XYZ file of C-alpha atoms in Angstrom:
512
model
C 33.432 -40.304 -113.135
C 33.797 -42.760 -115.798
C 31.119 -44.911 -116.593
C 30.043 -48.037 -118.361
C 27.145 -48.445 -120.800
C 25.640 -51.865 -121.193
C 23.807 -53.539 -124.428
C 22.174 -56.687 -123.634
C 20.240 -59.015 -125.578
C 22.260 -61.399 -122.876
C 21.566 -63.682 -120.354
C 20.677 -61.703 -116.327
C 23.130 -63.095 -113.734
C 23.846 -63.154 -110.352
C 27.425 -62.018 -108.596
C 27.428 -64.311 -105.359
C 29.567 -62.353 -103.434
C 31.951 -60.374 -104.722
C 30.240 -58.010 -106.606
C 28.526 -55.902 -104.125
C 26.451 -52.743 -104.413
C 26.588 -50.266 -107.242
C 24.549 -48.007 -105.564
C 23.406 -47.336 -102.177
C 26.545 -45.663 -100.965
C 27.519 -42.321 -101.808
C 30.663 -41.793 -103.905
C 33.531 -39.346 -103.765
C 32.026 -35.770 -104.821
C 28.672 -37.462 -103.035
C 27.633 -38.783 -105.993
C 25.578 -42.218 -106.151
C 26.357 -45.387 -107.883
C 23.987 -46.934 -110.247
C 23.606 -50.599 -110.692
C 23.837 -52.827 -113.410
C 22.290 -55.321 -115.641
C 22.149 -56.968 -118.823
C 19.615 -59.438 -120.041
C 18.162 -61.066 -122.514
C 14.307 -62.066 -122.149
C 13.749 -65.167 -121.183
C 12.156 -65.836 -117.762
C 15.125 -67.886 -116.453
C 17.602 -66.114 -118.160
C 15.968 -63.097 -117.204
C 16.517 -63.805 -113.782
C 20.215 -64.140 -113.662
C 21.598 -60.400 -113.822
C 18.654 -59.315 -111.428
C 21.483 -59.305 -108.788
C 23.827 -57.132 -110.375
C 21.261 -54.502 -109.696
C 20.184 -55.754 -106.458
C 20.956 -53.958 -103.039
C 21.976 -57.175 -101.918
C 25.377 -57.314 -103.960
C 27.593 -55.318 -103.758
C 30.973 -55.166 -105.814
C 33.639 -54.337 -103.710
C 36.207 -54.376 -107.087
C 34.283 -51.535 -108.363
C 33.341 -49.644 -105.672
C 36.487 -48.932 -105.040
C 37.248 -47.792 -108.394
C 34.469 -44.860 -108.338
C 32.993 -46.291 -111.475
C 29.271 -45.574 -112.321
C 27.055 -48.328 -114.314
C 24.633 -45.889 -115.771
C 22.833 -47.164 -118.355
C 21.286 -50.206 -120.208
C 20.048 -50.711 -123.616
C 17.042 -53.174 -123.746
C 14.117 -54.616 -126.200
C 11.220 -53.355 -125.208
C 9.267 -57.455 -125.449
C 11.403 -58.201 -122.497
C 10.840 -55.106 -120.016
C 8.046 -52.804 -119.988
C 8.809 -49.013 -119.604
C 8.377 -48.891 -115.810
C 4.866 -46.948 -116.015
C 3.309 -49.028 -118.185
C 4.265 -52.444 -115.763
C 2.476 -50.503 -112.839
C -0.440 -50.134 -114.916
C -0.468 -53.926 -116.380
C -0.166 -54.644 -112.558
C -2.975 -53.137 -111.789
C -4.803 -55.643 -113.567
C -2.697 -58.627 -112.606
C -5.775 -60.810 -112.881
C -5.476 -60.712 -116.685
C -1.669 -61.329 -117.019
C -1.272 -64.713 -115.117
C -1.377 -68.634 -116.600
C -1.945 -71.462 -113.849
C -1.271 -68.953 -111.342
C 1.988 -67.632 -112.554
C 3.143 -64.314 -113.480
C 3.206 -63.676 -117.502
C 4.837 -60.303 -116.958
C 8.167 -58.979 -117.473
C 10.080 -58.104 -114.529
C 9.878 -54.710 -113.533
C 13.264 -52.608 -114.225
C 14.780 -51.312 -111.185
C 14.487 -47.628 -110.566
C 18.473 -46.907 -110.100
C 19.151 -47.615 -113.968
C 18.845 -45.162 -116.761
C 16.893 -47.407 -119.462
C 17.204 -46.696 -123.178
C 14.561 -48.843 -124.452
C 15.067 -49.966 -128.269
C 12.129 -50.369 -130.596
C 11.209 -53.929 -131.614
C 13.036 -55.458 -134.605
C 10.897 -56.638 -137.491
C 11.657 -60.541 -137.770
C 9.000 -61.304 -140.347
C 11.363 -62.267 -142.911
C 13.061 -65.553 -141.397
C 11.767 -69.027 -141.850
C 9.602 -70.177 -139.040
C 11.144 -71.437 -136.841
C 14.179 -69.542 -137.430
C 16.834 -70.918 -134.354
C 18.031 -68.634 -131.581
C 21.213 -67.686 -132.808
C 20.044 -66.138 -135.804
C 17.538 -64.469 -134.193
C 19.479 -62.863 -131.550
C 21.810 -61.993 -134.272
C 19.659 -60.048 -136.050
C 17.875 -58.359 -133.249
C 21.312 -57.041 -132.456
C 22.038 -56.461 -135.959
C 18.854 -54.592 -136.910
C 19.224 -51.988 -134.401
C 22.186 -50.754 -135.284
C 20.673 -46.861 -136.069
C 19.017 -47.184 -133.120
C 21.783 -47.927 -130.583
C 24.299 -45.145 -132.229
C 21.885 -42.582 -131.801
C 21.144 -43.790 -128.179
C 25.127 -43.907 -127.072
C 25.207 -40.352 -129.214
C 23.003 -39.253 -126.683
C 24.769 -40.567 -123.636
C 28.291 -39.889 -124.802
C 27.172 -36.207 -125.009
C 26.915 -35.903 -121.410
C 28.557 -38.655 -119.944
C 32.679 -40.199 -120.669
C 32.002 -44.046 -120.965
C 34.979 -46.215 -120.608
C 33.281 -49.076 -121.972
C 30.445 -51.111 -123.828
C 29.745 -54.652 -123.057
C 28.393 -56.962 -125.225
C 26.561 -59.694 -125.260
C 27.880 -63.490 -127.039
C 25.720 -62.760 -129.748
C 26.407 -58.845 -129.891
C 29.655 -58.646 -131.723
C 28.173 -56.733 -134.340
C 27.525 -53.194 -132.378
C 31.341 -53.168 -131.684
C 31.453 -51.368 -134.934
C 29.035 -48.586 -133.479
C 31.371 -48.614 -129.779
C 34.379 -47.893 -131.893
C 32.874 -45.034 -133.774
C 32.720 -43.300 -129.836
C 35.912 -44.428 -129.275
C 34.374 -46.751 -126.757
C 36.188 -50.147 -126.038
C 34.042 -53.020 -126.544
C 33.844 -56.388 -123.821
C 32.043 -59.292 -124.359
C 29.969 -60.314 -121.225
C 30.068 -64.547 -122.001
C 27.513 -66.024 -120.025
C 28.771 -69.716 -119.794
C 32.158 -71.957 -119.545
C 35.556 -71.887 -120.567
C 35.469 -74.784 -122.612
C 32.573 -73.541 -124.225
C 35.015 -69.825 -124.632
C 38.336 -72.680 -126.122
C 36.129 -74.334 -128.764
C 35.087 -70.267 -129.941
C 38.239 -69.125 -129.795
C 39.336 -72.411 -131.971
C 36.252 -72.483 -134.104
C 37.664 -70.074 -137.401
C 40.437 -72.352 -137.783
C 38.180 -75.067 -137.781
C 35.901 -73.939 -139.924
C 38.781 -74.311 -142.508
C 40.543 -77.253 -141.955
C 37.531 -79.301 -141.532
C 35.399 -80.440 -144.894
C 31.920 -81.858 -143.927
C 30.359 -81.779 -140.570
C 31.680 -81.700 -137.064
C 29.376 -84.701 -136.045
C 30.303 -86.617 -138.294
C 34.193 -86.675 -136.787
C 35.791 -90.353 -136.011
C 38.049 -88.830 -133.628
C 37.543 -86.525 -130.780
C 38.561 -82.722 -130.832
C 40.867 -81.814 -128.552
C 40.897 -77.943 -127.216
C 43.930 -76.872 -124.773
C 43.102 -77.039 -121.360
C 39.620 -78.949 -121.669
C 38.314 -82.490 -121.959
C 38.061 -84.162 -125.420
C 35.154 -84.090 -127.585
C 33.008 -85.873 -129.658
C 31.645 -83.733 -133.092
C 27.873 -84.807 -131.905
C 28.381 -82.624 -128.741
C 29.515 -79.489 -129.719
C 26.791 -76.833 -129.555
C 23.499 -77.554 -131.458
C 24.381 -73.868 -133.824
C 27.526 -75.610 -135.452
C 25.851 -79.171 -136.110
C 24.782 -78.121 -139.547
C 27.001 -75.580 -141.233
C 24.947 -74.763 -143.972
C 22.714 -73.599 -141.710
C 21.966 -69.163 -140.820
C 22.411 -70.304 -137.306
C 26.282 -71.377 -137.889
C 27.375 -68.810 -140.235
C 25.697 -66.402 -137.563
C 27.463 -68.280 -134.937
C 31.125 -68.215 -137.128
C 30.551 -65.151 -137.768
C 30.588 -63.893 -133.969
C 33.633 -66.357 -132.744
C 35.604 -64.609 -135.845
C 34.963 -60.684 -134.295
C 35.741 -62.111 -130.633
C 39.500 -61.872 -131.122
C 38.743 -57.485 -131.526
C 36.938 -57.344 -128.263
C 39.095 -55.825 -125.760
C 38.425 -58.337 -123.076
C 36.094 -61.334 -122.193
C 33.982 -61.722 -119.481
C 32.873 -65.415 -118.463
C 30.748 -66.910 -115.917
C 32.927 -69.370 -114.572
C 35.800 -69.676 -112.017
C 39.563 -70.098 -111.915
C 39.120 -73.367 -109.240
C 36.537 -75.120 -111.618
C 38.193 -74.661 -114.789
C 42.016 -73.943 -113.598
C 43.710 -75.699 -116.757
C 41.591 -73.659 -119.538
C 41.956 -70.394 -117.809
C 46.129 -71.254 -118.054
C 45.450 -71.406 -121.284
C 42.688 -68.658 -122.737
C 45.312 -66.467 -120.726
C 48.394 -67.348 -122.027
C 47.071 -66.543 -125.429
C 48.793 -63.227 -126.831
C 46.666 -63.240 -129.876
C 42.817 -63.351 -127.820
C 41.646 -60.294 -125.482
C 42.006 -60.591 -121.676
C 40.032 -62.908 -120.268
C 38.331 -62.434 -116.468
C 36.748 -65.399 -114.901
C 33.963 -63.607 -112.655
C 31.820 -66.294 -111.677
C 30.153 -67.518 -110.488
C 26.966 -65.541 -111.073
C 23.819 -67.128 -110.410
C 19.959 -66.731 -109.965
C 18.598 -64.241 -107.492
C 14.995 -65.977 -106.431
C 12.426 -63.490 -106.149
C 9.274 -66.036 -105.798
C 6.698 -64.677 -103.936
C 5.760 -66.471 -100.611
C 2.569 -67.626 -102.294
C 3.831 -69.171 -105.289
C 6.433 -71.361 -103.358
C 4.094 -72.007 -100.489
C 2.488 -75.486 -101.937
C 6.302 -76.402 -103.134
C 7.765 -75.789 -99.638
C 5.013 -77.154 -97.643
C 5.561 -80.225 -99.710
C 9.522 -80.009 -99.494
C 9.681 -80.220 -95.545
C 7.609 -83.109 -95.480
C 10.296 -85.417 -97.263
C 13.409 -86.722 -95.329
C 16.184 -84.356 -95.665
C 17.993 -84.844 -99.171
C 16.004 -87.302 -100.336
C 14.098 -84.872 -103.361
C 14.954 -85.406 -106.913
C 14.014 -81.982 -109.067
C 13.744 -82.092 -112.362
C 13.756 -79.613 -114.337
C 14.417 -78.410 -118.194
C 15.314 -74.666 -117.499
C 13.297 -71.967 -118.926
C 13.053 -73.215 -122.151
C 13.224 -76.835 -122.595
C 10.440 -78.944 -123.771
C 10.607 -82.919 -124.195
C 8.448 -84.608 -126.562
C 5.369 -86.944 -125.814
C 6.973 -89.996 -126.433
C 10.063 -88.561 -123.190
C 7.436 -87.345 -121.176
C 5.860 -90.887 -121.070
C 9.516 -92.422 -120.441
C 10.585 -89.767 -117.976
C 7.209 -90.303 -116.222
C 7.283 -94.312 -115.996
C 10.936 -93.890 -115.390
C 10.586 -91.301 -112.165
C 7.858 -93.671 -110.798
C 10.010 -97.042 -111.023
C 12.946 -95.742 -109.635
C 10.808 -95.695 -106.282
C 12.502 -92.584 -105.445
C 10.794 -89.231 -104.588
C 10.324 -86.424 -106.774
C 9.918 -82.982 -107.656
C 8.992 -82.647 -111.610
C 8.550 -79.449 -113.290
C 6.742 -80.724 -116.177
C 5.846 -78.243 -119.612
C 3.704 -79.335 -122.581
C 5.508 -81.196 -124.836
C 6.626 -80.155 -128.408
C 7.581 -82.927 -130.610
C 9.429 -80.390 -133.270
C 12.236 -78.862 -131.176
C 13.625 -79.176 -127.962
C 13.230 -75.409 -126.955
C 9.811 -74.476 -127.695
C 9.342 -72.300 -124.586
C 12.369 -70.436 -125.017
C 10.955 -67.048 -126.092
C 7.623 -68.026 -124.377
C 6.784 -67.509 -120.601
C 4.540 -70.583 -120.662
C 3.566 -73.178 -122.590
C -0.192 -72.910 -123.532
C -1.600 -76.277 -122.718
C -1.678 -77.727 -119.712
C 1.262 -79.895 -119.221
C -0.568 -81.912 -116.723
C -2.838 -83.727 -119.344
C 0.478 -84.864 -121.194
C 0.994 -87.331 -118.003
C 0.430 -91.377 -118.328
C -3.012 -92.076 -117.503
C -2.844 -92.991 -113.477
C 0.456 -91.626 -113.170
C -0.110 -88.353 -110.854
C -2.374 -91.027 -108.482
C -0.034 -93.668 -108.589
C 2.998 -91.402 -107.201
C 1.263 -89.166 -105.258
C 3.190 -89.942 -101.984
C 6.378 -90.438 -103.604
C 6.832 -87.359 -105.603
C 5.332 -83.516 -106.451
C 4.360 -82.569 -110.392
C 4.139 -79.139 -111.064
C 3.411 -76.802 -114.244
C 5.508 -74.923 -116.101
C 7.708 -73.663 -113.223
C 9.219 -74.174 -109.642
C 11.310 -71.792 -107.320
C 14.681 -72.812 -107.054
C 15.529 -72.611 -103.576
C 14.602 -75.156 -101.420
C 15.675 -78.007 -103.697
C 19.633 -76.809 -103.821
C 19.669 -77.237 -99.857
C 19.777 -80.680 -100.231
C 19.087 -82.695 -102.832
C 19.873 -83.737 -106.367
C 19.123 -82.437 -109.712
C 18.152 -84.134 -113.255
C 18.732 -80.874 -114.932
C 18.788 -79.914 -118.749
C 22.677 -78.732 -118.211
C 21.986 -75.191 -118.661
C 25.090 -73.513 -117.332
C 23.146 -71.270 -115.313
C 21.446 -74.296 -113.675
C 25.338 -76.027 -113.424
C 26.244 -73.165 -111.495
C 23.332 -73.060 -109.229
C 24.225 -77.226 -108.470
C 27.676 -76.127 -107.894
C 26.994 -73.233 -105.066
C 24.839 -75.178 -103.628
C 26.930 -78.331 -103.773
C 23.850 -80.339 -105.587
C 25.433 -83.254 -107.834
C 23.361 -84.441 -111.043
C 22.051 -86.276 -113.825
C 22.826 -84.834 -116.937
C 19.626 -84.388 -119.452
C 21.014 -82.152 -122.266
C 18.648 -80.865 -124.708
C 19.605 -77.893 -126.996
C 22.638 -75.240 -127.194
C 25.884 -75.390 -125.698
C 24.449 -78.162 -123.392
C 25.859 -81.338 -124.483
C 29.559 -79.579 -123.891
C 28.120 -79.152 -120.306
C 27.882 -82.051 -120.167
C 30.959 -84.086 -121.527
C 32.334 -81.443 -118.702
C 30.367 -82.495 -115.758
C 30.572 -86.381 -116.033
C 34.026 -86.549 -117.984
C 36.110 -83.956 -116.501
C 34.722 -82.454 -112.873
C 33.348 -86.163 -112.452
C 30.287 -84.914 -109.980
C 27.000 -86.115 -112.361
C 25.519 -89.254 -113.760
C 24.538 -89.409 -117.357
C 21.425 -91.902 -119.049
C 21.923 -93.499 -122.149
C 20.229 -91.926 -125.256
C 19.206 -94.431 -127.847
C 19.358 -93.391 -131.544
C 16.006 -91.584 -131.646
C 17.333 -89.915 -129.254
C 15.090 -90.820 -126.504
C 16.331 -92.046 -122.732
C 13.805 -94.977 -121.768
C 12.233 -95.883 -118.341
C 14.557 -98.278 -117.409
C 17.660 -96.523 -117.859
C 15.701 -93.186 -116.065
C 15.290 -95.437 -112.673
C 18.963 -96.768 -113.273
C 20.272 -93.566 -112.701
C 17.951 -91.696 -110.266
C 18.440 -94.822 -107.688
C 22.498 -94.704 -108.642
C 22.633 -90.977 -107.358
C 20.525 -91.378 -104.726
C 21.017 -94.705 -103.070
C 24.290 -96.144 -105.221
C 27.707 -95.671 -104.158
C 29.074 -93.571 -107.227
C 26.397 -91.064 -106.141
C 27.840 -90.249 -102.613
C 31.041 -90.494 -104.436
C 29.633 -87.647 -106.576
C 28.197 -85.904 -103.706
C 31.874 -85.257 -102.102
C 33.433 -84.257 -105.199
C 30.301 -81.887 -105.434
C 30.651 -80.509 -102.467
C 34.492 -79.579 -103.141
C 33.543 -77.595 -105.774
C 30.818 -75.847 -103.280
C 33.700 -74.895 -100.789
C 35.519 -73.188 -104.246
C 32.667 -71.682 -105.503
C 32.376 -69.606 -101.908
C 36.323 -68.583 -101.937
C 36.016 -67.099 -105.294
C 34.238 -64.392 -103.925
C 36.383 -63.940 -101.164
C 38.417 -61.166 -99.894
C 41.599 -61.914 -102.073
C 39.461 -64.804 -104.064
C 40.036 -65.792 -107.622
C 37.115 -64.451 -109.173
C 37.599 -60.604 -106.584
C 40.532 -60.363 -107.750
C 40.025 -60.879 -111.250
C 36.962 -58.323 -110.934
C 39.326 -55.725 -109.171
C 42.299 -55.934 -112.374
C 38.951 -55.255 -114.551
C 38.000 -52.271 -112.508
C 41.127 -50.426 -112.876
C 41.572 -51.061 -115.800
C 37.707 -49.326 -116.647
C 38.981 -46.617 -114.244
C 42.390 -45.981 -115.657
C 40.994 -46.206 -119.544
């Protein structure tokens, strides 16, 4: 039985529908499937490919196929060898902040873990951004994954490795097996057009991208400003772009491209990444979203609080995972959320006045966010809205609501299932691209004003929460929204864009 052997520093994901179980069922010769995931260790990232190992999904495309997922490749900081959890468990006392679980998830039992030693990062500047550090995680264990896919190749035929969008550098090691590497690209297509563009950029362009008159144009997608491409290629002299130019160069030798997106929400870019003879397949398998696991405790005060509201009539805001506002936004958000009259749900972190994704790496942030509040504020609005630290289940809010949301595409795609329209709040990454894409192109979210210290102020914050929830243009948005909902569901339908583009992938693992 072929098989496929995952390296992840990436983000974890959720198949929807059409990915259904890897294991559970017994396969031809009675063997079992195993499940898979890749990841990447951030708490809401880490959430995302949960599913792919979850009983609950179960992929049709390769079941089918007879192929096995058998084994991931992981940093020890972001799971603990499975004995070792139990044992931390056992004093879960010790491990929690505010009530909330510090711990890495625990692995599931139906994957065979190869767990890579930390990589020293001592040397880099501090801070040293994302990109470079993911870059050299990946990088730095090198040795370490050969001899690990030396050991699985000698017992097992793997058909392929798959890579995260930072991992380009351990095709070198997949080719020395023979083993065909895929890139596993955890957000848009128009974030996938401006990579694939990027190395010609990079030469016709002197100076800096932001600092562009006219808008770039990218076949199949929106225009865009410079000023909101992703944060990594805002200043090229920086590690984080040459790391960043360095991957989008190696994507062309990838074999194919995985992204989280769908044919019906990005129909015109897929025409085009696809009619490319000179970039790897591309499979829209999206989308993938978070699998909840809250525990009825930790969403009990949130839901008791949720079904006392009218239906639909919550705002949640949240920042993802990893993004932090600074004192002077929390004060604006705060006096902003309060005269917009509306009601709330506000998942509020400590605030870091240096970056904009100070939590990214971190579970928590250490203070308590609480105290970073106007003076009065949390008894002034305590009928009208719900403030709560550091983190929130998402369910109950994507029934019915609407979102001011950071524009993480995870978070995107979450609105979009759940037919959820938005106000767009981008902080850090690929974000402000989200963005341009939501409110320029799809048309289904609202977007504040940022003055040139880049701060939104109170009164623009209540213009927009009571124009999506009261205002015309936000039922307007709501429709459109709910469009997209209806094509999100077909893609992972029997015969659906995003099945079928899973099934050509699985034959083409099982015929390699």
């Amino acid at each position: 039985m072929p098989n496929l052997s995952f390296l992840l520093q990436s983000r974890r994901f959720r198949v929807r529908r059409g990915l259904q179980r890897w294991q559970g069922t017994a396969t031809n010769g009675g063997e079992s499937r195993r499940r898979l995931r890749v990841h990447r260790g951030t708490r809401g990232r880490a959430s995302r490919l949960q599913s792919l190992a979850d009983d609950d999904v179960r992929p049709d495309a390769l079941v089918a196929t007879s192929i096995a997922v058998t084994t991931d490749l992981v940093c020890k900081e972001t799971y603990f060898p499975p004995q070792l959890h139990c044992d931390l468990h056992n004093s879960h006392r010790e491990f929690t902040l505010q009530g909330h679980d510090l711990l890495p998830p625990k692995p599931p039992k139906a994957i065979d873990y190869t767990f890579l030693p930390p990589v020293p990062l001592d040397d880099l500047p501090d801070p040293a951004k994302i990109e470079t550090r993911i870059s050299l995680t990946v990088n730095r264990s090198l040795d370490v994954i050969r001899d690990a896919l030396k050991s699985f190749t000698a017992t097992k035929r793997v058909v392929a490795l798959v890579v995260d969008i930072f991992g380009t550098d351990a095709f070198d090691v997949a080719w020395e097996f023979k083993i065909k590497p895929y890139i596993f690209f955890t957000t848009n297509a128009m974030v996938l057009s401006f990579v694939k563009h990027l190395p010609e950029l990079d030469k016709s362009i002197t100076g800096e991208f932001r600092d562009l008159t006219e808008k770039l144009k990218f076949p199949g997608c929106v225009p865009i400003h410079g000023k909101d491409l992703l944060d990594p290629v805002q200043d090229r002299s920086d590690e984080a772009y040459k790391w960043f130019l360095h991957h989008a160069k190696r994507y062309e030798l990838a074999e194919g491209i995985m992204a989280n997106t769908f044919a019906e929400l990005e129909p015109r870019a897929l025409t085009e990444l696809k009619q490319r003879k000179d970039w790897p397949s591309v499979y829209f398998v999206g989308p993938l979203i978070q699998c909840n696991k809250d525990t009825p405790d930790e969403r009990c005060e949130i839901l008791k609080w949720l079904d006392e509201q009218p239906h639909g009539s919550v705002l949640f805001v949240s920042f993802g995972s990893g993004g932090t506002l600074s004192s002077i936004q929390i004060e604006e958000l705060a006096m902003g959320l309060e005269m917009s009259g509306q009601r709330f749900l506000w998942v509020v972190r400590s605030p870091s006045d240096e970056i904009a994704n100070a939590t990214y790496f971190t579970v928590q942030s250490i203070n308590d966010p609480l105290s970073f509040l106007p003076e009065g504020f949390l008894e002034r609005t305590k009928n009208l809205g719900l403030v709560v630290p550091n983190w929130a289940p998402q369910v109950k809010p994507w029934i019915d609501g609407r979102v001011l949301s950071h524009c993480g595409w995870n978070s995107i795609l979450e609105s979009v299932v759940h037919g959820v329209p938005l106000i767009t709040w981008p902080l850090y990454a690929e974000q402000k691209m989200n963005a341009v894409m939501l409110v320029e192109d799809l048309e289904v979210a609202l977007k504040p004003e940022f003055a040139e210290n880049g701060i939104v102020y109170r009164d623009d914050i209540a213009r927009v929460v009571k124009g999506l929830v009261e205002g015309e243009e936000g039922k307007s948005l709501r429709s459109k929204m709910r469009d997209l909902k209806e094509s999100a569901a077909m893609a992972f339908c029997e015969n659906g864009s995003s099945t079928n583009s899973l099934s050509e992938l699985a034959q083409k693992w099982k015929n390699n």
